[in-house]
Structure formats: structure tokens, C-alpha cells
Amino acid sequence: MNLPKILNYDLSYYNRVSKMNKKIEKYGLLLTQKDVAVIIEEREHALIENRRVELDIQVTEQIIEELSSSPFVDKDNFVESIIEMQEIFYYIKSETDDRINDEELLEVLFECYREKCRGSLELLSGRETDLIIRQINLL
Amino acid sequence: MEFDIDVLNKVKKENINKYHYTLSLLKEGYRVGALDKKRFIYIQSQIMNLLKKIILKYTKKLSTSVKTETANQIYQSILYALDMALSQVQNPDESIHILYTREIEEIYKEGIQGIESLFEESKGLFETIKEEKLNVPLKIYNFSIDVAIPLFIKEYDIKYSAQDTKTLLDYPLIFDDMKYQGVVYINHYLVHLKLETDFIHYFNIKDVNKLLNNFGKTHQIDIEEAYFNIFEIVFNNSIFSVILRDDFSNILLSYSEYKTLKEMFVQSNEEELDTVITQATDNLIQGLDIKDDPLINYILEYKNTLFIRLKNAVKNNGLEYLVISEKNDILEETISFQSETGMTDHEFRILIDYIKECEDIKEKILAIKTNIKSLTDMIDLLSSDCLFGNEYVALYHELSNFELAVLTKIVFYEELRDDSFTLDNIKRKETQHKCEEQFIDFINKLNKNRRNEIYNLLNNKNIKQ
């Protein structure tokens, strides 16, 4: 039984991500149909890479909402940032054996992204991700 | 679509896998047309919905994702619960009917109740087994009861991992179906362990331990560390005891009794062996007054295995490994270095002078056998240069295995510190007395069986000093 294939995608996801445009338009951002498709596809890819199954797309919705209000994001790097943040999120979830829940991890990640990395996803995905994993695993 | 009850007649029981019951029922139900495509897909989607619901319970709704491995584990656990519920009905036809008419979550809940009930029953059974635990030194047996089963009881996870056994139950049982999983496996294990323990309790535990020691000596194993089943050793010897002397309570056989049995078995054909084992089994059940039907069935099932083993042992000349006899008997028959006090110096000098002057080798050997009764005298004699060339070999030929083992222990004192040392192809040492050189040549020329017998005696406590 290929559970990732069955569980990681739902027909409603496309609409749900598209509807995020209502929330982010106030920041001058917009997700095109192609952007939505890429984000969903890359989410599935990140889940498979990190040997995970997900029953909902609310993490992606929260990442979109959080990044849209960030001063470090503009229309040129928005989609790329969403994709990168999804990858980091699932990587940490698996590397920490789910010791941290979704809300807490998103909070830690975005605080680090804003305060320590000053919007640099390169910094976040490297040394800082390792530090976060180490701290969580020590708890 | 109306359920067509008649198509259930087409269900082939051989297509139903008892270890993967639900999946094989779905497949077979679909094959015979009892479940149409729509229902088949509906059932699968119900299972997936249930999986999602249970994953969210598992994460306490605090995470929307889990590792694929965890999802698979929960999925298998759901199937395990469905298997439990569906296998409780009388036959596969009825199970397929249930899949057609009832909701998956409802069947799942019944399965969980069935697992809980079997788990409770297993815990009760284990309490009895603990009380009846055998006082034997086998580490693997003690570990299974003291550690492995309690660990299973402590860790068993009915909701999310019901199919996992999650413990190391290494003590081997006669009948142990390892394709079963989770509590079903443990329950089968405990039921069989209890039957085997009940049987062993018909005999004196001191005799059981003595028998196990004899088994260890025969197979050259340390029984504390070894991996073997106690029931079969006790049962085999109880049957042999019944065959030999109609004695139901004694499981210990002397070496001479073993030889009598060997003679009897070697002269019997397969049919006769089968008859003798069957009759002895029936007599044993009656003689011990065994009334418990499951135990009787267990014994009768094992009896067939014993017959095959006996047949093979006769064919391969391996009876001594099946019919376990008391090894002390061998010593009683052969030991002759039994005197603590040897000859006086004067007596010894007279003997040496006589041997040196005597020309007839047979007379020399006779004089030695008559006068030498202690190990010290034998060693002094061998190093006194009163024998020449073949005379040493002639003397060694007169010694029993036990006496040869004593000499082996002395000659190879250093070498025996190395666990890998055996009596096969021993090399001569550089600075040796000729009695030692001759002894090495003599041992090398012995057949492998006799060398093994001597080697086995080296571990005997009587010659450890």
C-alpha cells in the first residue's frame, strides 16, 4: 500500500492554497495557478524526501500566511521561500522524530528566520536548522 | 447492488490467508463477485478514512504529518484489528458478508475489543505460568519468563501497533507459529508454553535437571547458555523409559539401558518403530493419568515428530543424541585410576624392575594393569623408561576413555587452555618424553568417534583438577 501517494494529496488542496490570495493580497503578493501547482508539487516532493505522510495542507497555508507578512519577502522570492520553508519544516519534523508539534516548530522556525537569519533562508537551512534539531532532540 | 448470497459458495478457503485475513477476504470476495468494484473501493476508502482519524488521534491533532513508517504501522494495526474481528466469525463466507453489510469502523471497534480481551486472557495465563515456572538453569528460558513476556505486557500498544510483538521471546517451543503477530502470537506462545510446562511438572524437577545436564554433556554444550526446548528432552526420555521398563515417572536412563534401547531400535523396521512409539505414548498418557485434552493433543502431535527423529537417529547412527543417558555410568564402567593411595616406593621399584626384565609385552601390560591403581603411579611408570616403542601404544590400547582423558589432560595441559584446541590432528611437541610422543601418535590414530568421546570427557568435573 503506497500510503504517501494516497494520503499526501487531496483534490481540495489546490482551492485551499489558491484561496490564500485573499489573505496575502494586502501585502501586494499573488499566487498564480502555476505557483499554486508548484507549491503543492514541491510539498509532496519534500514529504517523500523526508519519508512523511500528511493528512492536511494547513502547514503550507500557515507558511504562506507567515511569509507574506515578512519584510524579507517580495513577489520575486515569495514562492521560492514557501518551497524552501516547507522543505526545512518536514526535514526537522523527521530528524527530531516528531518531538515537536506543528505550531511550536513553525514558531521556532519563523523566530529564527526573522531574528537570527534576518530573512536569509540559506542561513536558516544550514547551521540554524542543525542547531534547532539539536536543541529539540536534547529536550 | 443486492448482496448475492449464492456467490459465497464460490469462495475458495485455500485463497484465504489466516495471517492477512482481511486483505485476502477482500481479494477473494472481489474475485467471486461477492464484493463489486464499488463496494471494494468504498471499503478501501473507509479504511483510509479510519487511518487518517487514528493518525490524528496519535498526534493528538498537534501535527498533521507523521513518518511514513508510523503511518504504515498504524495502517497494519487497523488491518490487525479487522482480522481479529472477522476471524471470530465461523467462516470466510460470513466474514465477506460482514464486509459487504457493515461499516469498517464498526468492525474495527469490535476487533479492538477482541484484542483487549485476548490481551487480558494472555496476562492471566502468564500469571499461572510464572507460578509454575520450572527451576532450571537455562538462561534463555528464564529470560523469556522473567523479562521478555513482562516487557511485551508493558509495551503492547493496542491502539497504534497491535500487530507488533516487540520483545525477544527466544526460548524455543516445540510448536511455535512465528507467522502470527502481536497478542495472537503471544497468546499461542503462552498456551503452548503452559502445556509444555504442565507436562514437565509430571516429573521430579531434580530428575529434569539431571537429564538436562546429561543432555549438555552428550551434546558438549553449556546448558545454561544453550538454545533448546526442555519439553522434547523430557518427553523423549519419558517415552524411552516407558518402552524399556514401563516406568512412567522416571526419565533418567543409565548407559546400559541406552545400549539395550539402541539394540532394540536398530533391529526394528520403521513400522515397528512407529508402533512402539505410539503404544508408549498411549501408555504414558494413561500411566501419568493425563486428562487435559489440549495437552493430550499436543503430545500426540509431537509424537509424530519423535518418530521421525528416532527413525533418522537409527539411520544416521545418532541415537545417543536422542536417547539421553546418564554419563556417570560410563565412568563407573571404565574408571580405574580410583585409588587415592598408590604403591609404596619399594613396591613400585620391584614392578619397574620386573617390567624392564620382562620380554613378553602381554605380561608387561598385565603386570601394569594388576598393580597400577593410582594416577600418580601411572605417570611415574610412563616416565620411568621401562617401556619401549610399541609397548606404550599397547598399554594405551588397554586404557579406558576416562583414563585416556586423564592422560590427555596432563599431556595437553597448556594446549587445553585454548578453547579451540581439539584432539584432531595434534602435532608433536618439540621437547617431549617418548611416552608423550607415543601418546600423541596413538590419539591421532584413533577413529574420530573415540577421539570425540575422550574429548567430551575432558569437561567432566572428575578430571578437571
Tab-separated table of N, CA, C and O in Angstrom, chain B residues 267-378:
chain	number	residue	atom	x	y	z
B	267	GLN	N	17.323	-52.946	15.547
B	267	GLN	CA	16.777	-54.170	14.960
B	267	GLN	C	15.330	-54.007	14.458
B	267	GLN	O	14.760	-54.928	13.893
B	268	SER	N	14.741	-52.830	14.704
B	268	SER	CA	13.330	-52.634	14.312
B	268	SER	C	13.221	-51.942	12.959
B	268	SER	O	14.073	-51.107	12.612
B	269	ASN	N	12.164	-52.300	12.218
B	269	ASN	CA	11.921	-51.547	10.981
B	269	ASN	C	11.048	-50.331	11.306
B	269	ASN	O	10.603	-50.166	12.449
B	270	GLU	N	10.802	-49.497	10.277
B	270	GLU	CA	10.079	-48.233	10.503
B	270	GLU	C	8.702	-48.456	11.120
B	270	GLU	O	8.280	-47.756	12.032
B	271	GLU	N	8.023	-49.456	10.596
B	271	GLU	CA	6.667	-49.736	11.082
B	271	GLU	C	6.688	-50.107	12.568
B	271	GLU	O	5.871	-49.641	13.368
B	272	GLU	N	7.679	-50.927	12.900
B	272	GLU	CA	7.796	-51.349	14.308
B	272	GLU	C	8.135	-50.158	15.203
B	272	GLU	O	7.602	-50.034	16.316
B	273	LEU	N	9.013	-49.283	14.693
B	273	LEU	CA	9.369	-48.082	15.478
B	273	LEU	C	8.137	-47.221	15.721
B	273	LEU	O	7.904	-46.728	16.826
B	274	ASP	N	7.347	-47.051	14.665
B	274	ASP	CA	6.124	-46.248	14.773
B	274	ASP	C	5.179	-46.855	15.813
B	274	ASP	O	4.645	-46.153	16.681
B	275	THR	N	5.024	-48.164	15.744
B	275	THR	CA	4.118	-48.848	16.677
B	275	THR	C	4.603	-48.697	18.113
B	275	THR	O	3.824	-48.388	19.024
B	276	VAL	N	5.903	-48.909	18.296
B	276	VAL	CA	6.426	-48.864	19.659
B	276	VAL	C	6.292	-47.452	20.253
B	276	VAL	O	5.932	-47.282	21.426
B	277	ILE	N	6.528	-46.414	19.429
B	277	ILE	CA	6.390	-45.028	19.924
B	277	ILE	C	4.914	-44.719	20.210
B	277	ILE	O	4.580	-44.126	21.248
B	278	THR	N	4.044	-45.135	19.323
B	278	THR	CA	2.607	-44.874	19.513
B	278	THR	C	2.096	-45.547	20.779
B	278	THR	O	1.392	-44.929	21.590
B	279	GLN	N	2.464	-46.827	20.947
B	279	GLN	CA	1.997	-47.547	22.147
B	279	GLN	C	2.555	-46.913	23.423
B	279	GLN	O	1.834	-46.738	24.409
B	280	ALA	N	3.846	-46.582	23.374
B	280	ALA	CA	4.462	-45.984	24.564
B	280	ALA	C	3.798	-44.649	24.898
B	280	ALA	O	3.587	-44.322	26.071
B	281	THR	N	3.447	-43.882	23.862
B	281	THR	CA	2.791	-42.581	24.092
B	281	THR	C	1.428	-42.797	24.761
B	281	THR	O	1.094	-42.124	25.742
B	282	ASP	N	0.662	-43.747	24.233
B	282	ASP	CA	-0.648	-44.046	24.830
B	282	ASP	C	-0.482	-44.509	26.275
B	282	ASP	O	-1.223	-44.082	27.174
B	283	ASN	N	0.499	-45.388	26.496
B	283	ASN	CA	0.743	-45.877	27.863
B	283	ASN	C	1.148	-44.748	28.800
B	283	ASN	O	0.726	-44.701	29.954
B	284	LEU	N	1.984	-43.841	28.260
B	284	LEU	CA	2.449	-42.719	29.087
B	284	LEU	C	1.268	-41.835	29.497
B	284	LEU	O	1.149	-41.446	30.666
B	285	ILE	N	0.408	-41.527	28.536
B	285	ILE	CA	-0.764	-40.678	28.830
B	285	ILE	C	-1.625	-41.331	29.906
B	285	ILE	O	-2.052	-40.682	30.865
B	286	GLN	N	-1.841	-42.635	29.749
B	286	GLN	CA	-2.650	-43.353	30.749
B	286	GLN	C	-1.915	-43.463	32.076
B	286	GLN	O	-2.482	-43.230	33.144
B	287	GLY	N	-0.627	-43.815	31.980
B	287	GLY	CA	0.167	-44.025	33.194
B	287	GLY	C	0.285	-42.768	34.033
B	287	GLY	O	0.239	-42.823	35.260
B	288	LEU	N	0.439	-41.627	33.377
B	288	LEU	CA	0.550	-40.363	34.122
B	288	LEU	C	-0.830	-39.786	34.439
B	288	LEU	O	-0.940	-38.755	35.081
B	289	ASP	N	-1.858	-40.450	33.924
B	289	ASP	CA	-3.241	-40.019	34.139
B	289	ASP	C	-3.472	-38.592	33.609
B	289	ASP	O	-4.033	-37.736	34.294
B	290	ILE	N	-2.989	-38.351	32.391
B	290	ILE	CA	-3.170	-37.031	31.776
B	290	ILE	C	-4.588	-36.950	31.225
B	290	ILE	O	-4.983	-37.756	30.378
B	291	LYS	N	-5.356	-35.956	31.725
B	291	LYS	CA	-6.762	-35.838	31.320
B	291	LYS	C	-7.009	-34.609	30.447
B	291	LYS	O	-8.064	-34.474	29.840
B	292	ASP	N	-6.045	-33.704	30.462
B	292	ASP	CA	-6.222	-32.431	29.760
B	292	ASP	C	-6.139	-32.646	28.238
B	292	ASP	O	-5.067	-32.973	27.703
B	293	ASP	N	-7.268	-32.471	27.565
B	293	ASP	CA	-7.312	-32.748	26.119
B	293	ASP	C	-6.290	-31.944	25.300
B	293	ASP	O	-5.622	-32.515	24.443
B	294	PRO	N	-6.169	-30.634	25.538
B	294	PRO	CA	-5.165	-29.900	24.762
B	294	PRO	C	-3.752	-30.480	24.954
B	294	PRO	O	-2.984	-30.567	23.997
B	295	LEU	N	-3.431	-30.886	26.174
B	295	LEU	CA	-2.106	-31.468	26.416
B	295	LEU	C	-1.975	-32.815	25.697
B	295	LEU	O	-0.938	-33.103	25.084
B	296	ILE	N	-3.044	-33.608	25.750
B	296	ILE	CA	-3.016	-34.904	25.044
B	296	ILE	C	-2.800	-34.675	23.544
B	296	ILE	O	-1.968	-35.324	22.922
B	297	ASN	N	-3.521	-33.713	22.982
B	297	ASN	CA	-3.365	-33.423	21.551
B	297	ASN	C	-1.950	-32.945	21.220
B	297	ASN	O	-1.386	-33.305	20.203
B	298	TYR	N	-1.414	-32.112	22.111
B	298	TYR	CA	-0.055	-31.586	21.922
B	298	TYR	C	0.944	-32.745	21.903
B	298	TYR	O	1.823	-32.820	21.051
B	299	ILE	N	0.770	-33.655	22.866
B	299	ILE	CA	1.657	-34.821	22.969
B	299	ILE	C	1.534	-35.686	21.713
B	299	ILE	O	2.548	-36.100	21.137
B	300	LEU	N	0.304	-35.913	21.295
B	300	LEU	CA	0.100	-36.779	20.121
B	300	LEU	C	0.690	-36.150	18.859
B	300	LEU	O	1.217	-36.849	17.994
B	301	GLU	N	0.630	-34.817	18.787
B	301	GLU	CA	1.213	-34.144	17.633
B	301	GLU	C	2.745	-34.257	17.662
B	301	GLU	O	3.379	-34.516	16.647
B	302	TYR	N	3.300	-34.098	18.846
B	302	TYR	CA	4.756	-34.176	18.949
B	302	TYR	C	5.254	-35.607	18.734
B	302	TYR	O	6.361	-35.815	18.225
B	303	LYS	N	4.424	-36.565	19.124
B	303	LYS	CA	4.796	-37.978	18.962
B	303	LYS	C	5.235	-38.267	17.524
B	303	LYS	O	6.212	-38.998	17.296
B	304	ASN	N	4.561	-37.675	16.552
B	304	ASN	CA	4.916	-37.875	15.143
B	304	ASN	C	6.319	-37.340	14.847
B	304	ASN	O	7.073	-37.934	14.092
B	305	THR	N	6.649	-36.206	15.469
B	305	THR	CA	7.990	-35.638	15.292
B	305	THR	C	9.036	-36.567	15.901
B	305	THR	O	10.094	-36.793	15.324
B	306	LEU	N	8.708	-37.103	17.072
B	306	LEU	CA	9.651	-38.007	17.736
B	306	LEU	C	9.908	-39.241	16.870
B	306	LEU	O	11.051	-39.693	16.752
B	307	PHE	N	8.852	-39.746	16.270
B	307	PHE	CA	9.022	-40.927	15.402
B	307	PHE	C	10.005	-40.613	14.272
B	307	PHE	O	10.925	-41.392	14.001
B	308	ILE	N	9.838	-39.468	13.633
B	308	ILE	CA	10.738	-39.090	12.530
B	308	ILE	C	12.180	-38.944	13.037
B	308	ILE	O	13.130	-39.416	12.426
B	309	ARG	N	12.311	-38.336	14.203
B	309	ARG	CA	13.658	-38.140	14.758
B	309	ARG	C	14.312	-39.486	15.103
B	309	ARG	O	15.500	-39.693	14.872
B	310	LEU	N	13.500	-40.374	15.656
B	310	LEU	CA	14.029	-41.697	16.032
B	310	LEU	C	14.475	-42.455	14.779
B	310	LEU	O	15.560	-43.040	14.743
B	311	LYS	N	13.627	-42.389	13.779
B	311	LYS	CA	13.932	-43.060	12.503
B	311	LYS	C	15.266	-42.536	11.935
B	311	LYS	O	16.133	-43.314	11.554
B	312	ASN	N	15.424	-41.219	11.945
B	312	ASN	CA	16.648	-40.622	11.420
B	312	ASN	C	17.862	-40.948	12.292
B	312	ASN	O	18.956	-41.158	11.783
B	313	ALA	N	17.641	-40.960	13.602
B	313	ALA	CA	18.755	-41.243	14.516
B	313	ALA	C	19.264	-42.668	14.306
B	313	ALA	O	20.473	-42.912	14.310
B	314	VAL	N	18.341	-43.612	14.086
B	314	VAL	CA	18.740	-45.002	13.833
B	314	VAL	C	19.530	-45.053	12.522
B	314	VAL	O	20.602	-45.649	12.453
B	315	LYS	N	18.999	-44.393	11.518
B	315	LYS	CA	19.609	-44.405	10.192
B	315	LYS	C	21.013	-43.775	10.206
B	315	LYS	O	21.938	-44.269	9.572
B	316	ASN	N	21.171	-42.686	10.978
B	316	ASN	CA	22.442	-41.953	10.961
B	316	ASN	C	23.356	-42.288	12.142
B	316	ASN	O	24.306	-41.550	12.420
B	317	ASN	N	23.023	-43.336	12.840
B	317	ASN	CA	23.825	-43.758	13.983
B	317	ASN	C	23.976	-42.628	15.014
B	317	ASN	O	25.061	-42.395	15.555
B	318	GLY	N	22.876	-41.934	15.270
B	318	GLY	CA	22.938	-40.811	16.212
B	318	GLY	C	22.023	-40.992	17.413
B	318	GLY	O	21.586	-40.010	18.013
B	319	LEU	N	21.759	-42.230	17.768
B	319	LEU	CA	20.801	-42.482	18.861
B	319	LEU	C	21.228	-41.884	20.198
B	319	LEU	O	20.391	-41.466	20.994
B	320	GLU	N	22.542	-41.867	20.435
B	320	GLU	CA	22.988	-41.374	21.747
B	320	GLU	C	22.629	-39.901	21.959
B	320	GLU	O	22.590	-39.415	23.086
B	321	TYR	N	22.367	-39.178	20.842
B	321	TYR	CA	21.973	-37.776	20.977
B	321	TYR	C	20.467	-37.618	21.187
B	321	TYR	O	19.987	-36.546	21.520
B	322	LEU	N	19.731	-38.690	20.964
B	322	LEU	CA	18.278	-38.644	21.160
B	322	LEU	C	17.888	-39.329	22.474
B	322	LEU	O	17.050	-38.826	23.216
B	323	VAL	N	18.494	-40.472	22.708
B	323	VAL	CA	18.227	-41.198	23.960
B	323	VAL	C	19.295	-40.743	24.950
B	323	VAL	O	20.444	-41.163	24.890
B	324	ILE	N	18.904	-39.832	25.828
B	324	ILE	CA	19.911	-39.239	26.712
B	324	ILE	C	20.116	-40.141	27.934
B	324	ILE	O	19.178	-40.410	28.684
B	325	SER	N	21.364	-40.583	28.102
B	325	SER	CA	21.639	-41.475	29.232
B	325	SER	C	22.576	-40.795	30.212
B	325	SER	O	23.199	-39.778	29.902
B	326	GLU	N	22.659	-41.396	31.398
B	326	GLU	CA	23.486	-40.809	32.449
B	326	GLU	C	24.941	-41.046	32.134
B	326	GLU	O	25.375	-42.180	32.011
B	327	LYS	N	25.707	-39.968	32.050
B	327	LYS	CA	27.108	-40.109	31.668
B	327	LYS	C	27.947	-40.680	32.798
B	327	LYS	O	29.013	-41.222	32.568
B	328	ASN	N	27.478	-40.598	34.044
B	328	ASN	CA	28.236	-41.157	35.163
B	328	ASN	C	28.421	-42.651	35.006
B	328	ASN	O	29.378	-43.222	35.477
B	329	ASP	N	27.452	-43.286	34.333
B	329	ASP	CA	27.544	-44.724	34.131
B	329	ASP	C	28.814	-45.099	33.397
B	329	ASP	O	29.432	-46.109	33.670
B	330	ILE	N	29.175	-44.261	32.432
B	330	ILE	CA	30.362	-44.568	31.639
B	330	ILE	C	31.575	-44.595	32.564
B	330	ILE	O	32.416	-45.471	32.487
B	331	LEU	N	31.597	-43.620	33.477
B	331	LEU	CA	32.731	-43.570	34.393
B	331	LEU	C	32.764	-44.804	35.273
B	331	LEU	O	33.803	-45.419	35.468
B	332	GLU	N	31.596	-45.186	35.768
B	332	GLU	CA	31.563	-46.349	36.662
B	332	GLU	C	32.091	-47.602	35.965
B	332	GLU	O	32.730	-48.442	36.563
B	333	GLU	N	31.814	-47.654	34.677
B	333	GLU	CA	32.232	-48.856	33.962
B	333	GLU	C	33.722	-48.868	33.644
B	333	GLU	O	34.313	-49.905	33.465
B	334	THR	N	34.319	-47.689	33.548
B	334	THR	CA	35.667	-47.676	32.998
B	334	THR	C	36.744	-47.157	33.941
B	334	THR	O	37.909	-47.451	33.730
B	335	ILE	N	36.328	-46.402	34.949
B	335	ILE	CA	37.356	-45.757	35.760
B	335	ILE	C	38.241	-46.793	36.487
B	335	ILE	O	37.749	-47.783	37.010
B	336	SER	N	39.547	-46.569	36.461
B	336	SER	CA	40.398	-47.471	37.213
B	336	SER	C	41.492	-46.723	37.975
B	336	SER	O	42.143	-47.290	38.818
B	337	PHE	N	41.667	-45.403	37.645
B	337	PHE	CA	42.601	-44.615	38.463
B	337	PHE	C	41.860	-44.174	39.715
B	337	PHE	O	41.717	-43.003	39.986
B	338	GLN	N	41.322	-45.137	40.462
B	338	GLN	CA	40.412	-44.746	41.534
B	338	GLN	C	41.074	-44.703	42.902
B	338	GLN	O	40.497	-44.177	43.846
B	339	SER	N	42.258	-45.266	42.990
B	339	SER	CA	42.884	-45.323	44.309
B	339	SER	C	43.584	-44.007	44.642
B	339	SER	O	44.313	-43.450	43.826
B	340	GLU	N	43.300	-43.483	45.814
B	340	GLU	CA	43.928	-42.244	46.252
B	340	GLU	C	45.390	-42.535	46.640
B	340	GLU	O	46.282	-41.738	46.401
B	341	THR	N	45.587	-43.679	47.269
B	341	THR	CA	46.947	-44.016	47.716
B	341	THR	C	47.563	-45.007	46.749
B	341	THR	O	46.980	-46.048	46.441
B	342	GLY	N	48.743	-44.682	46.256
B	342	GLY	CA	49.402	-45.543	45.277
B	342	GLY	C	50.257	-46.618	45.945
B	342	GLY	O	50.098	-46.918	47.141
B	343	MET	N	51.146	-47.168	45.154
B	343	MET	CA	52.045	-48.209	45.657
B	343	MET	C	53.119	-47.567	46.551
B	343	MET	O	53.427	-46.383	46.403
B	344	THR	N	53.753	-48.378	47.389
B	344	THR	CA	54.886	-47.852	48.167
B	344	THR	C	56.071	-47.761	47.199
B	344	THR	O	56.058	-48.383	46.118
B	345	ASP	N	57.106	-47.005	47.595
B	345	ASP	CA	58.287	-46.857	46.735
B	345	ASP	C	58.915	-48.224	46.448
B	345	ASP	O	59.344	-48.492	45.328
B	346	HIS	N	58.932	-49.050	47.477
B	346	HIS	CA	59.535	-50.365	47.340
B	346	HIS	C	58.754	-51.208	46.323
B	346	HIS	O	59.336	-51.792	45.406
B	347	GLU	N	57.428	-51.217	46.477
B	347	GLU	CA	56.576	-51.994	45.551
B	347	GLU	C	56.746	-51.470	44.116
B	347	GLU	O	56.815	-52.239	43.161
B	348	PHE	N	56.823	-50.162	44.004
B	348	PHE	CA	56.927	-49.543	42.677
B	348	PHE	C	58.244	-49.945	41.995
B	348	PHE	O	58.275	-50.289	40.816
B	349	ARG	N	59.362	-49.912	42.796
B	349	ARG	CA	60.672	-50.268	42.215
B	349	ARG	C	60.688	-51.724	41.735
B	349	ARG	O	61.210	-52.034	40.676
B	350	ILE	N	60.059	-52.607	42.527
B	350	ILE	CA	60.007	-54.023	42.142
B	350	ILE	C	59.262	-54.170	40.814
B	350	ILE	O	59.670	-54.882	39.904
B	351	LEU	N	58.148	-53.437	40.683
B	351	LEU	CA	57.335	-53.510	39.457
B	351	LEU	C	58.144	-53.017	38.243
B	351	LEU	O	58.149	-53.657	37.181
B	352	ILE	N	58.847	-51.905	38.424
B	352	ILE	CA	59.626	-51.330	37.315
B	352	ILE	C	60.724	-52.322	36.890
B	352	ILE	O	60.923	-52.567	35.690
B	353	ASP	N	61.402	-52.883	37.879
B	353	ASP	CA	62.460	-53.846	37.557
B	353	ASP	C	61.885	-55.041	36.793
B	353	ASP	O	62.471	-55.504	35.814
B	354	TYR	N	60.713	-55.508	37.247
B	354	TYR	CA	60.078	-56.668	36.599
B	354	TYR	C	59.753	-56.328	35.128
B	354	TYR	O	60.039	-57.099	34.216
B	355	ILE	N	59.188	-55.156	34.933
B	355	ILE	CA	58.782	-54.749	33.565
B	355	ILE	C	60.012	-54.637	32.645
B	355	ILE	O	59.986	-55.048	31.495
B	356	LYS	N	61.087	-54.069	33.229
B	356	LYS	CA	62.301	-53.893	32.406
B	356	LYS	C	62.874	-55.235	31.962
B	356	LYS	O	63.363	-55.386	30.847
B	357	GLU	N	62.792	-56.204	32.871
B	357	GLU	CA	63.382	-57.510	32.562
B	357	GLU	C	62.469	-58.388	31.700
B	357	GLU	O	62.926	-59.232	30.942
B	358	CYS	N	61.187	-58.158	31.858
B	358	CYS	CA	60.202	-58.992	31.143
B	358	CYS	C	60.280	-58.750	29.631
B	358	CYS	O	60.386	-57.613	29.167
B	359	GLU	N	60.227	-59.810	28.873
B	359	GLU	CA	60.352	-59.669	27.417
B	359	GLU	C	58.999	-59.752	26.714
B	359	GLU	O	58.843	-59.305	25.581
B	360	ASP	N	58.028	-60.347	27.406
B	360	ASP	CA	56.702	-60.534	26.794
B	360	ASP	C	55.835	-59.286	27.048
B	360	ASP	O	55.529	-58.955	28.203
B	361	ILE	N	55.484	-58.665	25.995
B	361	ILE	CA	54.706	-57.407	26.110
B	361	ILE	C	53.358	-57.604	26.829
B	361	ILE	O	52.922	-56.762	27.608
B	362	LYS	N	52.727	-58.782	26.577
B	362	LYS	CA	51.432	-59.036	27.216
B	362	LYS	C	51.588	-59.142	28.736
B	362	LYS	O	50.747	-58.648	29.494
B	363	GLU	N	52.696	-59.751	29.146
B	363	GLU	CA	52.929	-59.896	30.596
B	363	GLU	C	53.207	-58.538	31.228
B	363	GLU	O	52.801	-58.251	32.351
B	364	LYS	N	53.936	-57.704	30.488
B	364	LYS	CA	54.218	-56.353	30.993
B	364	LYS	C	52.894	-55.597	31.247
B	364	LYS	O	52.693	-55.007	32.290
B	365	ILE	N	52.033	-55.660	30.254
B	365	ILE	CA	50.752	-54.936	30.352
B	365	ILE	C	49.925	-55.495	31.510
B	365	ILE	O	49.323	-54.739	32.285
B	366	LEU	N	49.913	-56.830	31.629
B	366	LEU	CA	49.153	-57.467	32.703
B	366	LEU	C	49.672	-57.023	34.073
B	366	LEU	O	48.886	-56.700	34.977
B	367	ALA	N	50.991	-56.939	34.181
B	367	ALA	CA	51.598	-56.522	35.456
B	367	ALA	C	51.199	-55.079	35.787
B	367	ALA	O	50.873	-54.754	36.934
B	368	ILE	N	51.202	-54.256	34.762
B	368	ILE	CA	50.819	-52.850	34.985
B	368	ILE	C	49.350	-52.765	35.405
B	368	ILE	O	49.002	-52.102	36.381
B	369	LYS	N	48.472	-53.456	34.660
B	369	LYS	CA	47.036	-53.391	34.947
B	369	LYS	C	46.714	-53.925	36.333
B	369	LYS	O	45.816	-53.440	37.015
B	370	THR	N	47.470	-54.937	36.749
B	370	THR	CA	47.189	-55.540	38.053
B	370	THR	C	47.656	-54.648	39.190
B	370	THR	O	47.001	-54.543	40.225
B	371	ASN	N	48.796	-53.969	38.987
B	371	ASN	CA	49.392	-53.251	40.116
B	371	ASN	C	49.132	-51.745	40.152
B	371	ASN	O	49.076	-51.160	41.222
B	372	ILE	N	49.038	-51.148	38.972
B	372	ILE	CA	48.859	-49.683	38.964
B	372	ILE	C	47.385	-49.322	39.183
B	372	ILE	O	46.531	-49.666	38.381
B	373	LYS	N	47.123	-48.633	40.297
B	373	LYS	CA	45.738	-48.251	40.604
B	373	LYS	C	45.578	-46.742	40.792
B	373	LYS	O	44.469	-46.266	40.984
B	374	SER	N	46.694	-46.052	40.824
B	374	SER	CA	46.547	-44.600	41.012
B	374	SER	C	47.163	-43.843	39.838
B	374	SER	O	48.065	-44.352	39.158
B	375	LEU	N	46.666	-42.655	39.648
B	375	LEU	CA	47.133	-41.832	38.538
B	375	LEU	C	48.623	-41.492	38.699
B	375	LEU	O	49.390	-41.527	37.739
B	376	THR	N	49.029	-41.192	39.934
B	376	THR	CA	50.427	-40.826	40.183
B	376	THR	C	51.357	-41.970	39.786
B	376	THR	O	52.379	-41.748	39.120
B	377	ASP	N	50.970	-43.181	40.165
B	377	ASP	CA	51.806	-44.338	39.808
B	377	ASP	C	51.888	-44.499	38.291
B	377	ASP	O	52.943	-44.823	37.751
B	378	MET	N	50.761	-44.285	37.621
B	378	MET	CA	50.752	-44.437	36.162
B	378	MET	C	51.689	-43.421	35.503
B	378	MET	O	52.460	-43.759	34.607
